CSV table of C-alpha atoms and ligand atoms in Angstrom, one decimal:
chain,number,residue,atom,x,y,z
A,30,MET,CA,-7.8,24.4,21.4
A,31,LYS,CA,-8.6,21.5,23.7
A,32,LYS,CA,-6.9,19.2,21.3
A,33,LEU,CA,-3.9,21.5,21.1
A,34,LEU,CA,-3.5,21.6,24.9
A,35,SER,CA,-3.9,17.9,25.3
A,36,ASN,CA,-1.2,17.3,22.6
A,37,LEU,CA,1.1,19.7,24.3
A,38,PHE,CA,0.6,17.9,27.6
A,39,LEU,CA,1.2,14.6,25.8
A,40,LEU,CA,4.5,15.8,24.4
A,41,LEU,CA,5.7,17.0,27.7
A,42,PHE,CA,4.6,13.9,29.4
A,43,ALA,CA,6.2,11.6,26.9
A,44,THR,CA,9.5,13.5,26.8
A,45,SER,CA,9.7,13.2,30.6
A,46,VAL,CA,9.0,9.4,30.7
A,47,SER,CA,11.0,8.4,27.6
A,48,ALA,CA,14.6,9.3,28.0
A,49,SER,CA,16.0,6.2,26.2
A,50,SER,CA,16.9,6.6,22.6
A,51,LYS,CA,15.4,3.1,21.9
A,52,ASP,CA,11.8,4.2,22.4
A,53,LEU,CA,9.5,3.8,19.4
A,54,PHE,CA,6.1,5.4,18.9
A,55,ILE,CA,3.5,3.3,17.2
A,56,THR,CA,-0.1,3.7,16.1
A,57,ILE,CA,-2.2,0.6,16.7
A,58,GLY,CA,-5.8,-0.4,16.8
A,59,THR,CA,-7.3,0.7,20.1
A,60,ASP,CA,-8.8,-2.8,20.5
A,61,ALA,CA,-5.3,-4.2,20.8
A,62,VAL,CA,-3.9,-1.8,23.4
A,63,ASN,CA,-4.9,-3.7,26.5
A,64,ASP,CA,-3.3,-7.0,25.4
A,65,SER,CA,-0.1,-5.2,24.2
A,66,GLN,CA,0.2,-3.7,27.6
A,67,LYS,CA,-0.3,-7.0,29.3
A,68,SER,CA,2.3,-8.7,27.2
A,69,LEU,CA,5.0,-6.1,26.9
A,70,LYS,CA,6.6,-4.5,29.8
A,71,SER,CA,7.6,-1.4,27.8
A,72,ALA,CA,4.2,-0.5,26.4
A,73,VAL,CA,2.8,2.9,27.5
A,74,ASN,CA,-0.5,4.1,26.2
A,75,LEU,CA,-0.1,7.8,25.4
A,76,ALA,CA,-3.2,8.8,23.6
A,77,GLY,CA,-6.0,7.4,21.6
A,78,SER,CA,-9.4,7.8,19.8
A,79,GLU,CA,-12.0,5.1,19.6
A,80,GLU,CA,-10.2,3.5,16.6
A,81,ILE,CA,-6.5,4.3,16.9
A,82,SER,CA,-4.1,4.7,19.8
A,83,VAL,CA,-0.5,6.0,20.2
A,84,VAL,CA,1.6,3.6,22.2
A,85,LYS,CA,5.3,3.9,23.2
A,86,ILE,CA,7.2,0.7,23.2
A,87,ASN,CA,10.9,-0.3,23.4
A,88,SER,CA,12.4,-1.2,20.1
A,89,ASP,CA,13.5,-4.6,21.5
A,90,ASP,CA,9.8,-5.5,21.9
A,91,VAL,CA,8.8,-5.0,18.2
A,92,GLU,CA,9.1,-8.7,17.3
A,93,GLU,CA,7.2,-9.7,20.4
A,94,LEU,CA,4.4,-7.4,19.5
A,95,SER,CA,4.3,-8.6,15.9
A,96,LYS,CA,3.9,-12.1,17.3
A,97,LEU,CA,1.1,-11.1,19.7
A,98,MET,CA,-0.8,-9.3,16.9
A,99,HIS,CA,-0.4,-12.3,14.7
A,100,ASP,CA,-1.4,-15.0,17.3
A,101,LYS,CA,-4.1,-13.1,19.0
A,102,PHE,CA,-5.6,-10.7,16.4
A,103,ASN,CA,-4.7,-12.6,13.3
A,104,ARG,CA,-3.0,-9.4,12.1
A,105,CYS,CA,0.5,-9.8,10.6
A,106,GLY,CA,1.9,-6.7,12.3
A,107,GLY,CA,-1.1,-4.5,12.9
A,108,PHE,CA,0.8,-1.5,13.9
A,109,ILE,CA,2.7,1.3,12.3
A,110,VAL,CA,6.1,2.5,13.6
A,111,HIS,CA,6.7,6.2,13.5
A,112,ASP,CA,9.9,8.3,13.6
A,113,SER,CA,8.7,10.4,16.4
A,114,LEU,CA,5.8,11.0,18.9
A,115,GLU,CA,4.9,14.1,16.9
A,116,GLU,CA,4.3,12.0,13.8
A,117,ALA,CA,2.3,9.4,15.6
A,118,VAL,CA,0.1,12.1,17.1
A,119,GLU,CA,-0.3,13.7,13.6
A,120,VAL,CA,-1.6,10.4,12.4
A,121,LEU,CA,-4.0,10.2,15.3
A,122,ASN,CA,-5.3,13.7,14.7
A,123,ALA,CA,-5.5,13.2,10.9
A,124,ASN,CA,-7.8,10.3,11.4
A,125,ASP,CA,-9.8,12.0,14.1
A,126,ASN,CA,-10.5,15.2,12.2
A,127,ARG,CA,-11.2,13.6,8.9
A,128,ALA,CA,-10.0,17.0,7.5
A,129,PHE,CA,-8.1,16.1,4.4
A,130,ALA,CA,-6.4,17.8,1.5
A,131,LYS,CA,-7.9,21.1,0.5
A,132,ASN,CA,-8.1,20.1,-3.2
A,133,MET,CA,-10.0,16.9,-2.6
A,134,ALA,CA,-13.5,18.3,-2.9
A,135,PHE,CA,-12.8,19.5,-6.5
A,136,VAL,CA,-11.5,16.2,-7.9
A,137,ASP,CA,-13.5,15.4,-11.0
A,138,TYR,CA,-14.6,11.8,-10.9
A,139,SER,CA,-16.4,11.8,-14.3
A,140,ILE,CA,-16.3,8.7,-16.4
A,141,ASN,CA,-16.0,9.3,-20.1
A,142,GLN,CA,-12.9,7.7,-21.6
A,143,GLU,CA,-14.7,4.6,-22.9
A,144,ASP,CA,-12.8,4.3,-26.2
A,145,ILE,CA,-9.4,4.4,-24.5
A,146,VAL,CA,-10.4,2.0,-21.7
A,147,THR,CA,-12.0,-0.4,-24.2
A,148,ASN,CA,-8.7,-0.7,-26.1
A,149,PHE,CA,-6.7,-1.2,-22.9
A,150,LEU,CA,-9.0,-4.0,-21.8
A,151,LYS,CA,-8.5,-6.0,-25.0
A,152,ASP,CA,-4.8,-6.2,-24.2
A,153,VAL,CA,-4.8,-7.4,-20.6
A,154,ASP,CA,-3.1,-10.8,-20.5
A,155,GLU,CA,-3.4,-13.1,-17.5
A,156,PHE,CA,-0.2,-15.0,-18.6
A,157,GLU,CA,1.9,-11.8,-18.4
A,158,ILE,CA,0.7,-11.2,-14.8
A,159,ARG,CA,1.3,-14.9,-13.9
A,160,SER,CA,4.9,-14.7,-15.3
A,161,THR,CA,5.8,-11.7,-13.2
A,162,ILE,CA,4.3,-13.3,-10.1
A,163,LEU,CA,6.5,-16.4,-10.7
A,164,LYS,CA,9.6,-14.3,-11.3
A,165,LEU,CA,9.2,-12.2,-8.2
A,166,SER,CA,8.4,-15.3,-6.1
A,167,SER,CA,11.6,-16.9,-7.3
A,168,PHE,CA,13.8,-14.6,-5.2
A,169,HIS,CA,14.5,-16.4,-1.9
A,170,ASN,CA,12.8,-13.5,-0.2
A,171,ARG,CA,12.3,-9.8,-0.9
A,172,TYR,CA,13.0,-8.8,2.7
A,173,TYR,CA,14.0,-5.1,3.1
A,174,LYS,CA,17.3,-5.9,4.8
A,175,ALA,CA,18.3,-8.9,2.5
A,176,GLN,CA,20.4,-8.8,-0.6
A,177,THR,CA,17.7,-10.7,-2.4
A,178,GLY,CA,15.4,-7.8,-1.6
A,179,VAL,CA,17.8,-5.4,-3.3
A,180,ASP,CA,18.2,-7.8,-6.3
A,181,SER,CA,14.5,-8.2,-6.8
A,182,GLN,CA,14.1,-4.4,-7.0
A,183,ALA,CA,17.0,-4.2,-9.6
A,184,TRP,CA,15.1,-6.8,-11.6
A,185,LEU,CA,11.8,-4.8,-11.4
A,186,LYS,CA,13.5,-1.5,-12.3
A,187,GLN,CA,15.0,-3.2,-15.4
A,188,LYS,CA,11.6,-4.8,-16.3
A,189,TRP,CA,9.8,-1.4,-16.1
A,190,GLU,CA,12.6,0.2,-18.1
A,191,SER,CA,12.3,-2.3,-20.8
A,192,LEU,CA,8.6,-1.9,-21.0
A,193,SER,CA,8.9,1.9,-21.3
A,194,ASN,CA,11.7,1.7,-23.9
A,195,GLY,CA,11.7,4.6,-26.4
A,196,ARG,CA,9.3,6.9,-24.5
A,197,SER,CA,11.2,10.1,-23.5
A,198,ASP,CA,8.3,11.2,-21.2
A,199,ILE,CA,8.8,8.1,-19.0
A,200,SER,CA,11.6,7.6,-16.5
A,201,VAL,CA,12.3,4.8,-14.0
A,202,ASP,CA,14.3,5.6,-10.8
A,203,TYR,CA,15.3,4.2,-7.5
A,204,TYR,CA,14.0,6.0,-4.5
A,205,LYS,CA,16.8,5.3,-2.0
A,206,HIS,CA,16.2,5.0,1.7
A,207,ASP,CA,18.9,5.9,4.2
A,208,ARG,CA,18.0,3.4,6.9
A,209,TRP,CA,17.9,0.1,5.0
A,210,PRO,CA,19.3,-1.3,1.8
A,211,GLN,CA,16.2,-2.0,-0.3
A,212,PRO,CA,15.2,0.9,-2.5
A,213,SER,CA,11.7,1.7,-3.7
A,214,VAL,CA,11.2,1.8,-7.5
A,215,VAL,CA,9.3,4.7,-9.1
A,216,MET,CA,8.2,5.1,-12.8
A,217,THR,CA,7.1,8.6,-13.7
A,218,VAL,CA,5.0,9.3,-16.8
A,219,GLU,CA,5.1,13.1,-17.3
A,220,GLY,CA,1.6,14.5,-17.9
A,221,THR,CA,1.0,16.3,-21.2
A,222,ASP,CA,-1.3,19.0,-19.9
A,223,LYS,CA,-1.7,19.0,-16.1
A,224,SER,CA,1.7,17.7,-15.2
A,225,ASP,CA,1.7,19.3,-11.7
A,226,GLU,CA,-1.2,17.0,-10.8
A,227,ILE,CA,-0.1,13.5,-9.8
A,228,VAL,CA,-1.9,10.1,-9.8
A,229,VAL,CA,-0.2,7.4,-7.9
A,230,ILE,CA,-0.6,3.6,-8.5
A,231,GLY,CA,1.5,1.6,-6.1
A,232,GLY,CA,2.1,-1.5,-4.1
A,233,HIS,CA,4.8,-3.0,-1.9
A,234,ALA,CA,7.6,-4.9,-3.4
A,235,ASP,CA,9.0,-6.5,-0.2
A,236,SER,CA,8.1,-9.8,1.3
A,237,ILE,CA,8.5,-11.3,4.8
A,238,ALA,CA,8.1,-14.6,6.7
A,239,GLY,CA,8.8,-15.9,10.2
A,240,PHE,CA,9.7,-13.9,13.3
A,241,TRP,CA,13.4,-14.7,13.8
A,242,GLY,CA,16.0,-14.9,11.1
A,243,ARG,CA,13.9,-13.1,8.6
A,244,GLU,CA,16.9,-12.2,6.4
A,245,ARG,CA,17.3,-15.9,5.6
A,246,ALA,CA,13.7,-17.1,5.7
A,247,ARG,CA,12.0,-18.3,2.5
A,248,ALA,CA,9.3,-15.7,1.7
A,249,PRO,CA,7.9,-16.1,-1.9
A,250,GLY,CA,5.2,-13.5,-1.2
A,251,ALA,CA,3.3,-14.5,-4.3
A,252,ASP,CA,0.0,-13.0,-3.1
A,253,ASP,CA,1.6,-10.6,-0.6
A,254,ASN,CA,2.6,-8.8,-2.8
A,255,ALA,CA,4.1,-10.1,-6.0
A,256,SER,CA,0.4,-10.1,-7.2
A,257,GLY,CA,0.1,-6.3,-6.7
A,258,ILE,CA,3.4,-5.5,-8.4
A,259,ALA,CA,2.6,-7.9,-11.3
A,260,THR,CA,-0.8,-6.2,-11.7
A,261,ILE,CA,0.9,-2.8,-11.9
A,262,THR,CA,3.5,-4.2,-14.3
A,263,GLU,CA,0.7,-5.3,-16.6
A,264,VAL,CA,-1.0,-1.9,-16.4
A,265,ILE,CA,2.4,-0.4,-17.5
A,266,ARG,CA,2.8,-2.9,-20.4
A,267,VAL,CA,-0.8,-2.2,-21.7
A,268,PHE,CA,-0.8,1.6,-21.5
A,269,VAL,CA,2.6,1.8,-23.3
A,270,LYS,CA,1.5,-0.7,-26.0
A,271,ASN,CA,-1.4,1.6,-26.7
A,272,GLY,CA,0.8,4.7,-26.9
A,273,TYR,CA,-1.3,6.4,-24.2
A,274,LYS,CA,-0.1,9.8,-23.0
A,275,PRO,CA,-1.9,10.9,-19.8
A,276,SER,CA,-2.8,14.5,-19.2
A,277,ARG,CA,-1.9,14.3,-15.5
A,278,THR,CA,1.5,12.9,-14.3
A,279,ILE,CA,1.3,9.2,-13.3
A,280,LYS,CA,3.7,7.7,-10.8
A,281,PHE,CA,3.9,3.9,-10.5
A,282,MET,CA,5.5,2.9,-7.2
A,283,ALA,CA,7.0,-0.3,-5.9
A,284,TYR,CA,7.5,0.5,-2.2
A,285,ALA,CA,10.3,-0.9,-0.1
A,286,ALA,CA,9.9,-2.1,3.5
A,287,GLU,CA,6.1,-2.2,3.9
A,288,GLU,CA,6.0,-5.4,5.9
A,289,VAL,CA,8.0,-3.8,8.8
A,290,GLY,CA,5.7,-0.8,9.3
A,291,LEU,CA,5.0,0.9,5.9
A,292,LEU,CA,8.4,2.5,6.1
A,293,GLY,CA,9.1,3.1,2.4
A,294,SER,CA,5.7,4.6,1.5
A,295,ASN,CA,5.7,6.7,4.6
A,296,GLU,CA,9.0,8.4,3.6
A,297,ILE,CA,7.6,8.9,0.0
A,298,ALA,CA,4.2,10.2,1.1
A,299,LYS,CA,5.8,12.6,3.6
A,300,GLN,CA,8.1,13.9,0.9
A,301,HIS,CA,5.2,14.6,-1.4
A,302,LYS,CA,3.4,16.4,1.4
A,303,ARG,CA,6.5,18.4,2.4
A,304,GLU,CA,7.0,19.6,-1.2
A,305,ASN,CA,3.4,20.5,-1.5
A,306,LYS,CA,2.9,18.1,-4.4
A,307,GLU,CA,-0.7,18.0,-5.7
A,308,VAL,CA,-1.5,14.3,-5.4
A,309,VAL,CA,-5.0,13.9,-6.8
A,310,GLY,CA,-5.5,10.2,-6.0
A,311,VAL,CA,-3.6,7.1,-4.8
A,312,LEU,CA,-4.5,3.5,-5.7
A,313,GLN,CA,-2.9,0.8,-3.6
A,314,LEU,CA,-2.6,-2.8,-5.0
A,315,ASP,CA,-1.7,-5.2,-2.2
A,316,MET,CA,-2.9,-8.8,-2.5
A,317,THR,CA,-4.9,-9.2,-5.7
A,318,ASN,CA,-4.6,-12.9,-6.6
A,319,HIS,CA,-6.4,-14.9,-3.9
A,320,LYS,CA,-10.1,-15.4,-4.6
A,321,GLY,CA,-11.2,-15.7,-1.0
A,322,THR,CA,-14.8,-14.5,-0.9
A,323,LYS,CA,-17.4,-16.4,-2.8
A,324,ASP,CA,-19.8,-13.7,-3.9
A,325,LEU,CA,-17.4,-10.7,-4.1
A,326,ASP,CA,-14.4,-10.2,-6.4
A,327,ILE,CA,-13.2,-6.8,-5.3
A,328,VAL,CA,-13.5,-5.4,-1.8
A,329,PHE,CA,-12.6,-1.8,-0.8
A,330,MET,CA,-11.2,-1.2,2.7
A,331,SER,CA,-13.3,1.6,4.0
A,332,ASP,CA,-10.8,2.7,6.7
A,333,TYR,CA,-7.7,4.9,6.0
A,334,THR,CA,-9.2,5.6,2.6
A,335,ASN,CA,-11.2,8.3,0.8
A,336,ALA,CA,-14.9,7.5,0.5
A,337,ARG,CA,-15.5,9.5,-2.7
A,338,GLN,CA,-12.6,7.9,-4.5
A,339,ASN,CA,-13.9,4.4,-3.3
A,340,GLU,CA,-17.3,5.2,-4.8
A,341,PHE,CA,-15.6,6.3,-8.1
A,342,LEU,CA,-13.7,3.0,-8.2
A,343,GLY,CA,-17.0,1.1,-7.6
A,344,LYS,CA,-18.5,2.9,-10.6
A,345,LEU,CA,-15.5,2.0,-12.7
A,346,ILE,CA,-15.9,-1.7,-11.8
A,347,ASP,CA,-19.6,-1.5,-12.8
A,348,LYS,CA,-18.8,0.0,-16.2
A,349,TYR,CA,-15.6,-1.6,-17.1
A,350,VAL,CA,-14.9,-4.8,-15.1
A,351,GLN,CA,-18.4,-6.0,-14.3
A,352,VAL,CA,-17.7,-8.2,-11.3
A,353,PRO,CA,-19.4,-8.1,-7.8
A,354,TRP,CA,-17.7,-5.7,-5.3
A,355,GLY,CA,-18.2,-4.5,-1.8
A,356,TYR,CA,-16.6,-3.1,1.3
A,357,SER,CA,-14.6,-4.4,4.3
A,358,LYS,CA,-12.3,-2.9,6.9
A,359,CYS,CA,-8.8,-3.7,8.0
A,360,GLY,CA,-9.2,-2.0,11.4
A,361,TYR,CA,-5.7,-0.6,11.3
A,362,GLY,CA,-3.3,1.0,8.7
A,363,CYS,CA,-2.8,-2.4,7.0
A,364,SER,CA,-0.9,-1.2,3.9
A,365,ASP,CA,0.7,1.7,2.1
A,366,HIS,CA,-2.5,3.5,1.3
A,367,ALA,CA,-2.5,4.4,5.0
A,368,SER,CA,0.8,6.3,4.6
A,369,TRP,CA,-0.8,8.5,1.9
A,370,HIS,CA,-4.1,8.8,3.8
A,371,ASN,CA,-2.2,10.0,6.9
A,372,GLN,CA,-0.6,12.8,4.9
A,373,GLY,CA,-4.1,13.9,3.8
A,374,PHE,CA,-4.2,12.4,0.2
A,375,ALA,CA,-7.1,10.5,-1.2
A,376,ALA,CA,-6.2,6.8,-1.2
A,377,SER,CA,-8.0,3.5,-1.9
A,378,ILE,CA,-7.2,-0.1,-1.7
A,379,PRO,CA,-9.2,-2.5,-3.8
A,380,PHE,CA,-8.6,-5.9,-2.1
A,381,GLU,CA,-8.9,-9.6,-3.1
A,382,SER,CA,-11.3,-10.7,-0.4
A,383,THR,CA,-13.1,-9.5,2.8
A,384,MET,CA,-11.2,-9.6,6.1
A,385,ASN,CA,-13.1,-12.7,7.0
A,386,ASP,CA,-11.7,-14.6,4.1
A,387,ILE,CA,-8.0,-13.6,4.3
A,388,ASN,CA,-5.4,-15.7,2.6
A,389,GLY,CA,-4.0,-17.7,5.5
A,390,HIS,CA,-0.7,-18.4,3.7
A,391,ILE,CA,0.7,-14.8,3.7
A,392,HIS,CA,4.0,-14.2,5.5
A,393,THR,CA,4.9,-17.9,5.2
A,394,ALA,CA,6.9,-20.0,2.8
A,395,ARG,CA,3.5,-21.3,1.5
A,396,ASP,CA,2.5,-18.0,-0.1
A,397,THR,CA,2.9,-19.3,-3.6
A,398,ILE,CA,0.8,-19.0,-6.8
A,399,GLU,CA,0.0,-22.7,-6.5
A,400,ALA,CA,-1.9,-22.1,-3.2
A,401,GLU,CA,-5.7,-22.4,-3.0
A,402,GLY,CA,-7.4,-19.3,-4.2
A,403,SER,CA,-5.0,-18.8,-7.1
A,404,GLN,CA,-4.6,-22.3,-8.4
A,405,GLY,CA,-1.5,-21.5,-10.4
A,406,THR,CA,-3.1,-18.7,-12.4
A,407,ALA,CA,-3.5,-14.9,-12.2
A,408,ASP,CA,-7.2,-15.0,-13.1
A,409,HIS,CA,-8.2,-13.0,-10.0
A,410,ALA,CA,-5.4,-10.4,-10.4
A,411,GLU,CA,-6.5,-9.8,-14.0
A,412,LYS,CA,-9.7,-8.1,-12.7
A,413,PHE,CA,-7.6,-5.7,-10.7
A,414,ALA,CA,-5.4,-4.9,-13.8
A,415,ARG,CA,-8.6,-3.9,-15.6
A,416,LEU,CA,-9.8,-1.7,-12.7
A,417,ALA,CA,-6.4,0.0,-12.5
A,418,LEU,CA,-6.3,0.7,-16.2
A,419,ALA,CA,-9.8,2.2,-16.0
A,420,PHE,CA,-8.6,4.3,-13.1
A,421,LEU,CA,-5.5,5.4,-15.0
A,422,ALA,CA,-7.5,6.6,-18.0
A,423,GLU,CA,-10.4,8.2,-16.1
A,424,LEU,CA,-8.3,9.9,-13.4
A,425,GLY,CA,-5.2,10.5,-15.5
A,426,LYS,CA,-7.2,12.5,-18.1
B,510,BES,N1,-0.8,-7.2,2.5
B,510,BES,C1,-0.8,-7.0,4.0
B,510,BES,C2,-2.0,-6.3,4.4
B,510,BES,C3,-3.3,-7.1,4.6
B,510,BES,C4,-3.2,-8.4,5.1
B,510,BES,C5,-4.5,-6.5,4.4
B,510,BES,C6,-4.4,-9.1,5.3
B,510,BES,C7,-5.6,-7.2,4.6
B,510,BES,C8,-5.6,-8.5,5.0
B,510,BES,C9,0.4,-6.2,4.4
B,510,BES,O1,1.5,-6.5,3.6
B,510,BES,C10,0.7,-6.4,5.8
B,510,BES,O2,1.1,-7.5,6.1
B,510,BES,N2,0.5,-5.5,6.7
B,510,BES,C11,0.7,-5.6,8.1
B,510,BES,C12,0.7,-4.2,8.7
B,510,BES,C13,1.9,-3.4,8.4
B,510,BES,C14,1.7,-2.0,9.1
B,510,BES,C15,3.2,-4.0,8.9
B,510,BES,C16,-0.5,-6.4,8.7
B,510,BES,O3,-1.5,-6.5,8.1
B,510,BES,O4,-0.3,-6.8,9.8
B,511,ZN,ZN1,2.2,-8.5,4.3
C-alpha cells in the first residue's frame, strides 16, 4: 500500500513537472545519479532503490549522459530508456520486489539428455563461428538507424533460412519496429509436445561506435556482439544437422537496437508478457569471444537474472563444457536479458569475462576478431556454443 501511494504521488509529481514532450524516463544505477545530476541540467531524480533509480532527462541530453557514463563509470551507456514513467517505475518495482513469474518455481531443471548433447558437441565447429563473426564485422556498422544495420539483418535472416532449409516446423521472420529501420530477426522452432512453452536464446545484432555521427562511424562490433550472434548461428546449424526436434518451442532472436537502450528486446519481451506467453527461460549471448579473465572462462551476471536458472547453467557447464565458471555483476541492465527480467521472465547472461576484465575495444572501430583476447579465432565463443546447445537440449525437452 505504501508503495502504491508513493507511486501515485510520483506519477502526479512527474506529470506536473514534465510538460515537455521531449522528456525521457530512464532507469540507471543509483550510484550514477549524483554525477548525472551535476552534469545534466535536465536530470531530475524521481525515485529509487539502493540499486536502481528512475531519472527524468531531456532527450537532447542522451548523448551527453552516454558520454558521462562512459568516461566516468566505464559503462558504455549504463542506462535504459523507457517509453513512459509508468514503465520505468514498473522496472524499479519488479527489481525491488523480486516477485517474478508465477510459473518459475515449477521449472524442471533436471539434466538427463546426455546422448543428444554428446552428439551436438561433436559437431561444434570453431571455424563456422569465426566465419560468421567475420561476415557480420564486414558491414561498415550495424547501427539501428543505418542502412548497413538493415542489410546485416537481411543477411542474417537469409543465413538462418538457409540453415533451416527443408524443416516445416521452423520459420524465420523479421520482427519490425515502428520507430527505427532495423528489424529484429526471429527463428521459431515449433515444439513437438509442449509448444505453448517457450525457450528463448538471443543476442543483439546491432553495433555502435562514437558519440556523434554514429550512422557513419565504423563499428565492426566483432565481440559486441557479432560473437553472440555467431554463437547462436552455430547452435542453429548443429541442432538442425542432428535433426533435433525440441518438445518446447524454441525462439532464436537477433535483437535490433540494443546499444541505444535495449529498445528491440524491450518491445519483444513486453509483447510476450502482454500476450501471456509462457516463456520458461531466456539465455542472452552478448560478448562471448574475448577471453579476459585468466582463471574463469564463463561468468554469469548475477543481477537482472534468475538465480535458479544461473545455477542450472553452472551445472550444465560442469557436465558438458568442463571449463571454470563464476559470477560477476553488471550493476545495471547491461544487455537484453534485463528486458526479459524486467517483464518477470527467468533470464541469464553467461559472459566472456568478469566486469574487471572487460574488453576495452567495444564500441570502437578496434572491436575486431584480431584484437587481443580473440587472436583471430573463435576459440572462446566455442565454449558458449557448447553451453547453449546443452541448454537447448535440457530446457527444450
Ligand atoms: N555488450 C554490452 C554490455 C556489456 C558491456 C556487458 C561490458 C558487460 C560488460 C552491451 O551491448 C552494451 O553496450 N550495453 C550498454 C547498456 C545499454 C542499456 C545501452 C552498456 O553496457 O553501457
Ligand atoms: Zn555494446
